[in-house]
PDB file of C-alpha atoms in Angstrom:
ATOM      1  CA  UNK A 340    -194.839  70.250  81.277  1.00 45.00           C
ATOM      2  CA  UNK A 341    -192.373  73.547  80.925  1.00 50.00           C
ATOM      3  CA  UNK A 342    -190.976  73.865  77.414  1.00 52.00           C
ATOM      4  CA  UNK A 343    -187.853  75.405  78.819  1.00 48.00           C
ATOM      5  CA  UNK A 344    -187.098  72.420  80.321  1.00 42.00           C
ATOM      6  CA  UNK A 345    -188.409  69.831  78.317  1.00 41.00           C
ATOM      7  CA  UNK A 346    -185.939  69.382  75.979  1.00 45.00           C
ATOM      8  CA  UNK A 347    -182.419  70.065  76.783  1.00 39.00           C
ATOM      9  CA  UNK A 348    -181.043  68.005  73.995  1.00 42.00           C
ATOM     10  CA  UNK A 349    -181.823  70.382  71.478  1.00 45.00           C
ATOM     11  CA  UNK A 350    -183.592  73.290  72.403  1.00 45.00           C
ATOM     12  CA  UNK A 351    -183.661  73.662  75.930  1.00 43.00           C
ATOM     13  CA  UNK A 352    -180.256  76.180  76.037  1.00 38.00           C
ATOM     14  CA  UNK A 353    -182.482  78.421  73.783  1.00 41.00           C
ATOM     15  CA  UNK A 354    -185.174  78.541  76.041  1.00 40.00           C
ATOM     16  CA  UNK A 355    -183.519  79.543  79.653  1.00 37.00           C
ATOM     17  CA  UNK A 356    -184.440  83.151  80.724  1.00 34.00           C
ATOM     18  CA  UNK A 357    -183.545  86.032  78.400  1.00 35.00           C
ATOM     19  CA  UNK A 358    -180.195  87.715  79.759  1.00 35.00           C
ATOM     20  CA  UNK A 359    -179.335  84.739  81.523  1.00 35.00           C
ATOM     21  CA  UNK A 360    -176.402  83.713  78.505  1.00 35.00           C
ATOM     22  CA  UNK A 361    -173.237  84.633  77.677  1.00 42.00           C
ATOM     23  CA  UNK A 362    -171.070  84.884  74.908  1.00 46.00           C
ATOM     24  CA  UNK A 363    -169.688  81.942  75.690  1.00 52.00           C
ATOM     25  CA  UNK A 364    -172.379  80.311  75.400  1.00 84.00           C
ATOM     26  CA  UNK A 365    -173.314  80.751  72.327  1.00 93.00           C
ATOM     27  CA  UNK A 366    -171.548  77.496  70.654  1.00 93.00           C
ATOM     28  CA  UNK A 367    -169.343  78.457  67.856  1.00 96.00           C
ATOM     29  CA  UNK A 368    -170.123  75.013  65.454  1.00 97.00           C
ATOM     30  CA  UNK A 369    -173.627  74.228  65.650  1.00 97.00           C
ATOM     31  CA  UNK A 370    -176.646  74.157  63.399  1.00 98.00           C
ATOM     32  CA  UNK A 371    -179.321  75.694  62.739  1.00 98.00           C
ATOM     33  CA  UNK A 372    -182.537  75.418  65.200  1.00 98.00           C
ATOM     34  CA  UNK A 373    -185.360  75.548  62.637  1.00 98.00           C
ATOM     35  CA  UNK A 374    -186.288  76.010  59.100  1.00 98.00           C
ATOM     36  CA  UNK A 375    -185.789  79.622  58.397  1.00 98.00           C
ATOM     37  CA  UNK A 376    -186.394  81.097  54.842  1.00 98.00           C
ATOM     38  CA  UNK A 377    -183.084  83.426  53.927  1.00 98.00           C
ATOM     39  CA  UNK A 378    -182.926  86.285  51.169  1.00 97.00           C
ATOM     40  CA  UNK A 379    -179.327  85.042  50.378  1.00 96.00           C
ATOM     41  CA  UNK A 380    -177.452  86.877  53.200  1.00 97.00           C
ATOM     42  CA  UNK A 381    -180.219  88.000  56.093  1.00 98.00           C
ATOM     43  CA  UNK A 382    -182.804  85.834  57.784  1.00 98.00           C
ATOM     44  CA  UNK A 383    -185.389  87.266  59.414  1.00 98.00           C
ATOM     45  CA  UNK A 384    -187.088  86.374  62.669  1.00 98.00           C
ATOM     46  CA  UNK A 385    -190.615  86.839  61.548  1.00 97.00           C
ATOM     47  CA  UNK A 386    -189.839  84.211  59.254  1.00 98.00           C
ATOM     48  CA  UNK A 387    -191.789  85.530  55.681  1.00 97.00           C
ATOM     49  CA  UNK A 388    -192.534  83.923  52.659  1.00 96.00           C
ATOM     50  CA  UNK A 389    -191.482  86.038  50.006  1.00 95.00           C
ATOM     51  CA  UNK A 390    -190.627  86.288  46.931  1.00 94.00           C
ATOM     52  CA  UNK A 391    -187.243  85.793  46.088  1.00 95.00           C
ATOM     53  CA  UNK A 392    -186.261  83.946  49.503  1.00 97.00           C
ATOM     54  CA  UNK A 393    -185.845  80.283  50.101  1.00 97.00           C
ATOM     55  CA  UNK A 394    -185.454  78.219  53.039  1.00 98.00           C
ATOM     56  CA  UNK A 395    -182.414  77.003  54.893  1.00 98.00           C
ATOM     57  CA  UNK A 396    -183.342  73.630  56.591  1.00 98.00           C
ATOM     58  CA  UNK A 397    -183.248  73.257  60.033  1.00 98.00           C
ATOM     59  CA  UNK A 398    -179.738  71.033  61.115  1.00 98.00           C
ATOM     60  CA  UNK A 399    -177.880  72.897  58.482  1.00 98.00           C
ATOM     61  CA  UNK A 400    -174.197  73.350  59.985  1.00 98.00           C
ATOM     62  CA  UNK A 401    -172.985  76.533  61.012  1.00 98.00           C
ATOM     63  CA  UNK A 402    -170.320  78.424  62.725  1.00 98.00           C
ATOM     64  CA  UNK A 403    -171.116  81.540  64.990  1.00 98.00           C
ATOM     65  CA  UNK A 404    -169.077  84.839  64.252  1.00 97.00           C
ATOM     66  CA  UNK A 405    -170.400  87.311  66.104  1.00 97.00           C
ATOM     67  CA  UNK A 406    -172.918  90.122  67.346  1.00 97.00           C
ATOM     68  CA  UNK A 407    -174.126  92.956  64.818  1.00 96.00           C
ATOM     69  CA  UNK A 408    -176.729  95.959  66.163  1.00 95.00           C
ATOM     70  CA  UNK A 409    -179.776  93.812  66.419  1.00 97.00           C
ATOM     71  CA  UNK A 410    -178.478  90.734  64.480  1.00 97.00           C
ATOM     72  CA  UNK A 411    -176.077  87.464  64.482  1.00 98.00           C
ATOM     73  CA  UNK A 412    -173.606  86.795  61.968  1.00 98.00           C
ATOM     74  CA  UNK A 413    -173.087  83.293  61.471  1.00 98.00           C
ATOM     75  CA  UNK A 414    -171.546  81.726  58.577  1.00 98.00           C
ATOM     76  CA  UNK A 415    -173.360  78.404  56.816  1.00 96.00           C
ATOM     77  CA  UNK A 416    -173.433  76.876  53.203  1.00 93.00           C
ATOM     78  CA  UNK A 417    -169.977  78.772  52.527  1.00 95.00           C
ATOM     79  CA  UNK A 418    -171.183  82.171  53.033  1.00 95.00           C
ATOM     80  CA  UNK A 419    -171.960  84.806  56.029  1.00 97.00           C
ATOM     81  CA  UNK A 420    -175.804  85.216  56.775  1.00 97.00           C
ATOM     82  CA  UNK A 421    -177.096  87.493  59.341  1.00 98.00           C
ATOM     83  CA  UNK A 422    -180.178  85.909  61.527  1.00 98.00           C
ATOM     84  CA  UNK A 423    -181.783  89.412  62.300  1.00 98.00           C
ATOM     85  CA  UNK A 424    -183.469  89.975  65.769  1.00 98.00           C
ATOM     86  CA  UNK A 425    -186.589  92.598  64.087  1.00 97.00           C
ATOM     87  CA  UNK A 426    -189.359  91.580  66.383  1.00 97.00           C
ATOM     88  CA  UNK A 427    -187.840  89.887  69.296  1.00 97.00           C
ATOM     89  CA  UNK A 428    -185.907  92.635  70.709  1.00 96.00           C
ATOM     90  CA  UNK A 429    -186.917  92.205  74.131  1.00 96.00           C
ATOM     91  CA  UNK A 430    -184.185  89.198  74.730  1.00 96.00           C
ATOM     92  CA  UNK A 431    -181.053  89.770  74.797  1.00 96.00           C
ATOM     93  CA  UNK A 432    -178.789  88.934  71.959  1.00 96.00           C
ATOM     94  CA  UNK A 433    -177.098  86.338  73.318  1.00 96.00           C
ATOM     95  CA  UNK A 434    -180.578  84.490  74.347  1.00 96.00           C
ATOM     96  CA  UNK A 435    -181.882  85.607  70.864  1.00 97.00           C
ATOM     97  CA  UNK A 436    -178.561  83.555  68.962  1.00 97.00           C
ATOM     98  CA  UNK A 437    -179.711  80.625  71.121  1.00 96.00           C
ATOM     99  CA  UNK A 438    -182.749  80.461  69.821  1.00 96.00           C
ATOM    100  CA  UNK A 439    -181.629  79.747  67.069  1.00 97.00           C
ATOM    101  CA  UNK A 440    -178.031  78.253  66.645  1.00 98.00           C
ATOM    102  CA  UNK A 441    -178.120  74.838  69.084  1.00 97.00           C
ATOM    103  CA  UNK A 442    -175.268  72.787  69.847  1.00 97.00           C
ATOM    104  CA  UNK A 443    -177.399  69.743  69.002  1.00 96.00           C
ATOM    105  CA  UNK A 444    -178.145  68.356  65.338  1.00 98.00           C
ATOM    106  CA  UNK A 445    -181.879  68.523  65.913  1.00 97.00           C
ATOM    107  CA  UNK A 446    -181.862  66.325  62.803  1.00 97.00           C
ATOM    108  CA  UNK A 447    -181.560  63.529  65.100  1.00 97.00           C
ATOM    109  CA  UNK A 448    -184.641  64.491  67.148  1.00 94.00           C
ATOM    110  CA  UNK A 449    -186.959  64.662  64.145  1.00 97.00           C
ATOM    111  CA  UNK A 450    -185.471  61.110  62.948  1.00 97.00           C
ATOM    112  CA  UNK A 451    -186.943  59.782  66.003  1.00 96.00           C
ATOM    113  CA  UNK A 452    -190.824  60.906  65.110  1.00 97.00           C
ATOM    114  CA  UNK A 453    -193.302  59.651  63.237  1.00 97.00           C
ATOM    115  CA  UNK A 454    -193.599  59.797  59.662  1.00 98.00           C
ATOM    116  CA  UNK A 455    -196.321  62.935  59.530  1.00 98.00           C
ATOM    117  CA  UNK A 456    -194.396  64.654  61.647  1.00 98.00           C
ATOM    118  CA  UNK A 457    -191.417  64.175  59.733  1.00 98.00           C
ATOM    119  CA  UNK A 458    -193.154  65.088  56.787  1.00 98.00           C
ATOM    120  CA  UNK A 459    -194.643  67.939  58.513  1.00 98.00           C
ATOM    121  CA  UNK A 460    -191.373  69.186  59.704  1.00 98.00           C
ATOM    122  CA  UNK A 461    -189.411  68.871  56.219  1.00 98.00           C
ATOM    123  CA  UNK A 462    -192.052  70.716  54.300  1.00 98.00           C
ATOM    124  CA  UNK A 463    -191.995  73.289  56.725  1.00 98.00           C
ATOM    125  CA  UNK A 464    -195.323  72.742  58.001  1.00 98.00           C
ATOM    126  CA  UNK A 465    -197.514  72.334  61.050  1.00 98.00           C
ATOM    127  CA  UNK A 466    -199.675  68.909  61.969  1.00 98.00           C
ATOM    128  CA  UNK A 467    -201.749  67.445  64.992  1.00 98.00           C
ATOM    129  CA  UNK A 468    -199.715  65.837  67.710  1.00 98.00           C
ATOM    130  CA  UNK A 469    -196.398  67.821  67.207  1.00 98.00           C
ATOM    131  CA  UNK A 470    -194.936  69.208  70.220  1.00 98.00           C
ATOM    132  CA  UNK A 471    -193.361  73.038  70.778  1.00 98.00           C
ATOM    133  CA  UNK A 472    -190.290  71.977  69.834  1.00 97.00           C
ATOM    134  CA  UNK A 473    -191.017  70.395  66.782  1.00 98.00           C
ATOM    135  CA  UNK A 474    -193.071  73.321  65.414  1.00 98.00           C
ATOM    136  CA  UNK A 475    -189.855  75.455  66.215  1.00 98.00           C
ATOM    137  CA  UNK A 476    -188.247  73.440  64.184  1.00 98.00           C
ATOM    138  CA  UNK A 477    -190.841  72.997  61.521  1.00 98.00           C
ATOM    139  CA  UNK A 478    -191.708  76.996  61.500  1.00 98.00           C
ATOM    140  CA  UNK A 479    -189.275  78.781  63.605  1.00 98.00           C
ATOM    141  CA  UNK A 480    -190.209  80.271  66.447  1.00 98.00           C
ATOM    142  CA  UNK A 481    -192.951  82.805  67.247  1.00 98.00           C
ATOM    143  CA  UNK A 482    -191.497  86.137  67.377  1.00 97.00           C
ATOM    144  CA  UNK A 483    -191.086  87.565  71.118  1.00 96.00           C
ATOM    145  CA  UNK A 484    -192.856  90.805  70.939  1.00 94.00           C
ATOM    146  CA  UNK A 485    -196.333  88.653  70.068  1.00 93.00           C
ATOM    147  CA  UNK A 486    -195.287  85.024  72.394  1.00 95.00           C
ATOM    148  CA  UNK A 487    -193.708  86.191  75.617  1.00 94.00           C
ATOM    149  CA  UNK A 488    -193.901  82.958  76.736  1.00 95.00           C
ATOM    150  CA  UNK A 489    -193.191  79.844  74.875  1.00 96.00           C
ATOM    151  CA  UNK A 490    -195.285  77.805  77.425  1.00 96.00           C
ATOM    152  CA  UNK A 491    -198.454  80.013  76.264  1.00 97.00           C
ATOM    153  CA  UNK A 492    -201.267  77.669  74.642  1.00 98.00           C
ATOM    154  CA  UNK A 493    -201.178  79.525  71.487  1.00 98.00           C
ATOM    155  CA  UNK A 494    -198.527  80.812  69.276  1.00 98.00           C
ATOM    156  CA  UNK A 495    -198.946  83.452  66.679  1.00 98.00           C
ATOM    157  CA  UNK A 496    -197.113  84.000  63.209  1.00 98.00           C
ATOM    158  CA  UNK A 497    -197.110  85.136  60.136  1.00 96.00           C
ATOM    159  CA  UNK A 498    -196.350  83.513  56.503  1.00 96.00           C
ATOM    160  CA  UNK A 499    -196.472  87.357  55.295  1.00 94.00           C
ATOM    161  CA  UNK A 500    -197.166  90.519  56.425  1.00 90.00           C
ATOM    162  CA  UNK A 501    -201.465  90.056  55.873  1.00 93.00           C
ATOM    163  CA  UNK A 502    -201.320  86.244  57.019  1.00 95.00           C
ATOM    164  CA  UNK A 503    -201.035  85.515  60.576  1.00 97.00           C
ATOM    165  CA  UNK A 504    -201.601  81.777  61.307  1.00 98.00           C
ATOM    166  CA  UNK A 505    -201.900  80.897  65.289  1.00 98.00           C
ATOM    167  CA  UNK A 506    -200.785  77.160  66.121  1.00 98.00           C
ATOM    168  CA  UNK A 507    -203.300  75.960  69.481  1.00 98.00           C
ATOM    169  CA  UNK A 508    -201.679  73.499  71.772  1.00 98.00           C
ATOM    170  CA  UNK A 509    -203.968  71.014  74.659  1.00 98.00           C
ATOM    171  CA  UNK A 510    -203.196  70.479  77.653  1.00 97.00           C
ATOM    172  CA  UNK A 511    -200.455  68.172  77.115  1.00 97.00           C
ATOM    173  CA  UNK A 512    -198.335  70.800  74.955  1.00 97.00           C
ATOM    174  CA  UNK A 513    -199.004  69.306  71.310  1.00 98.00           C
ATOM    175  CA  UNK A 514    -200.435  70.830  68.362  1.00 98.00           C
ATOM    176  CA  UNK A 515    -204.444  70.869  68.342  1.00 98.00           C
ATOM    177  CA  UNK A 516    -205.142  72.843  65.641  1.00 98.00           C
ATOM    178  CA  UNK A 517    -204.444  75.764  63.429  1.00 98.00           C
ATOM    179  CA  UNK A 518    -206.634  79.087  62.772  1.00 98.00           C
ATOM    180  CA  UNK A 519    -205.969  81.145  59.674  1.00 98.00           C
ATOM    181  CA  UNK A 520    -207.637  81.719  56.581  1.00 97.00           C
ATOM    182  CA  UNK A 521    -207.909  78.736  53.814  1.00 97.00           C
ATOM    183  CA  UNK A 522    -205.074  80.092  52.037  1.00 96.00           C
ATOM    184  CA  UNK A 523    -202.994  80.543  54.939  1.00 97.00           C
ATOM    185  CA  UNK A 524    -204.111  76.690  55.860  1.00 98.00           C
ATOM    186  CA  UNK A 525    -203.038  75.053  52.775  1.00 97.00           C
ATOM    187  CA  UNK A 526    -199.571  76.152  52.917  1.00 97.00           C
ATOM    188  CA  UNK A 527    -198.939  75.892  56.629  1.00 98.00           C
ATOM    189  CA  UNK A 528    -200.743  72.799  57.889  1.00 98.00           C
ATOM    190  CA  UNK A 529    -200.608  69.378  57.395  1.00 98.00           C
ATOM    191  CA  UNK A 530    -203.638  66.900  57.965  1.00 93.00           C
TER     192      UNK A 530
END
């Protein structure tokens, strides 16, 4: 199965070709693809845990404003955040917004699996079974410059800079397992 076209409810806008968007496009009240950890004003695509940040949960409301050199401004919880393109610079910035701002509440999505992958998915972790999207929306998505293609069987992260985790999927496109160090493991997978 392509994830590109899998799952047009929520995701599947964010997935179409880089270049291929407009600024139209880009919906101006939507919410937010995925849980993404925020320094109080910029988000980062790698996605860190760090000190000092905290994480905005995926389906939190939002409004687009506009394109910045290498970033989106967007404007949830009552203030402006920037969701900043630093390693996926090879899509466009209009395919890079619809990564992450969807037209869709995936909130209703999630509601409709299982209770471990809900779990997984609020505590911003990764279990067996989950599909592509819902690890996108449990961890973000893998950053382009190391996942060219979202259909790939493995996707590579990091929780910080000296952490990579890699999420495996089988055949069928859901999560098989997770390689990292114990660490790593504890705070990014659930059994």
């Amino acid at each position: 199965m392509n994830f590109r076209t899998a799952f047009p409810t929520v995701l599947g806008l964010c997935m179409a070709l880089p270049g291929s968007f407009t600024h139209a496009q880009v919906p101006e009240q939507g919410f937010l693809c995925c849980n993404m950890r925020t320094d109080g004003s910029w988000i980062s695509d790698i996605n860190y845990e760090e000190s000092g940040k905290r994480i905005v949960p995926y389906g939190t409301p939002l409004t687009f404003k506009g394109f910045g050199r290498n970033r989106v401004e967007v404007e949830m919880e009552g203030k402006r955040q920037w969701l900043g393109n630093d390693y996926s610079r090879d899509l466009s910035k209009e395919a890079f917004a619809q990564r992450y701002i969807v037209a869709t509440d995936p909130r209703t999505v999630v509601a409709k699996a299982g209770p471990k992958v809900r779990q997984a998915i609020e505590t911003a972790r990764v279990t067996p079974g989950m599909t592509r999207e819902q690890v996108a929306m449990a961890v973000g998505y893998p950053v382009s410059s190391e996942n060219p293609n979202l259909d790939a069987p493995r996707w590579r992260y990091w929780l910080w800079s000296y952490s990579p985790f890699t999420v495996i999927f089988n055949e069928q496109g859901r999560v098989a397992s997770v390689e990292t160090d114990a660490d790593t493991m504890l705070k990014v997978f659930l059994k």
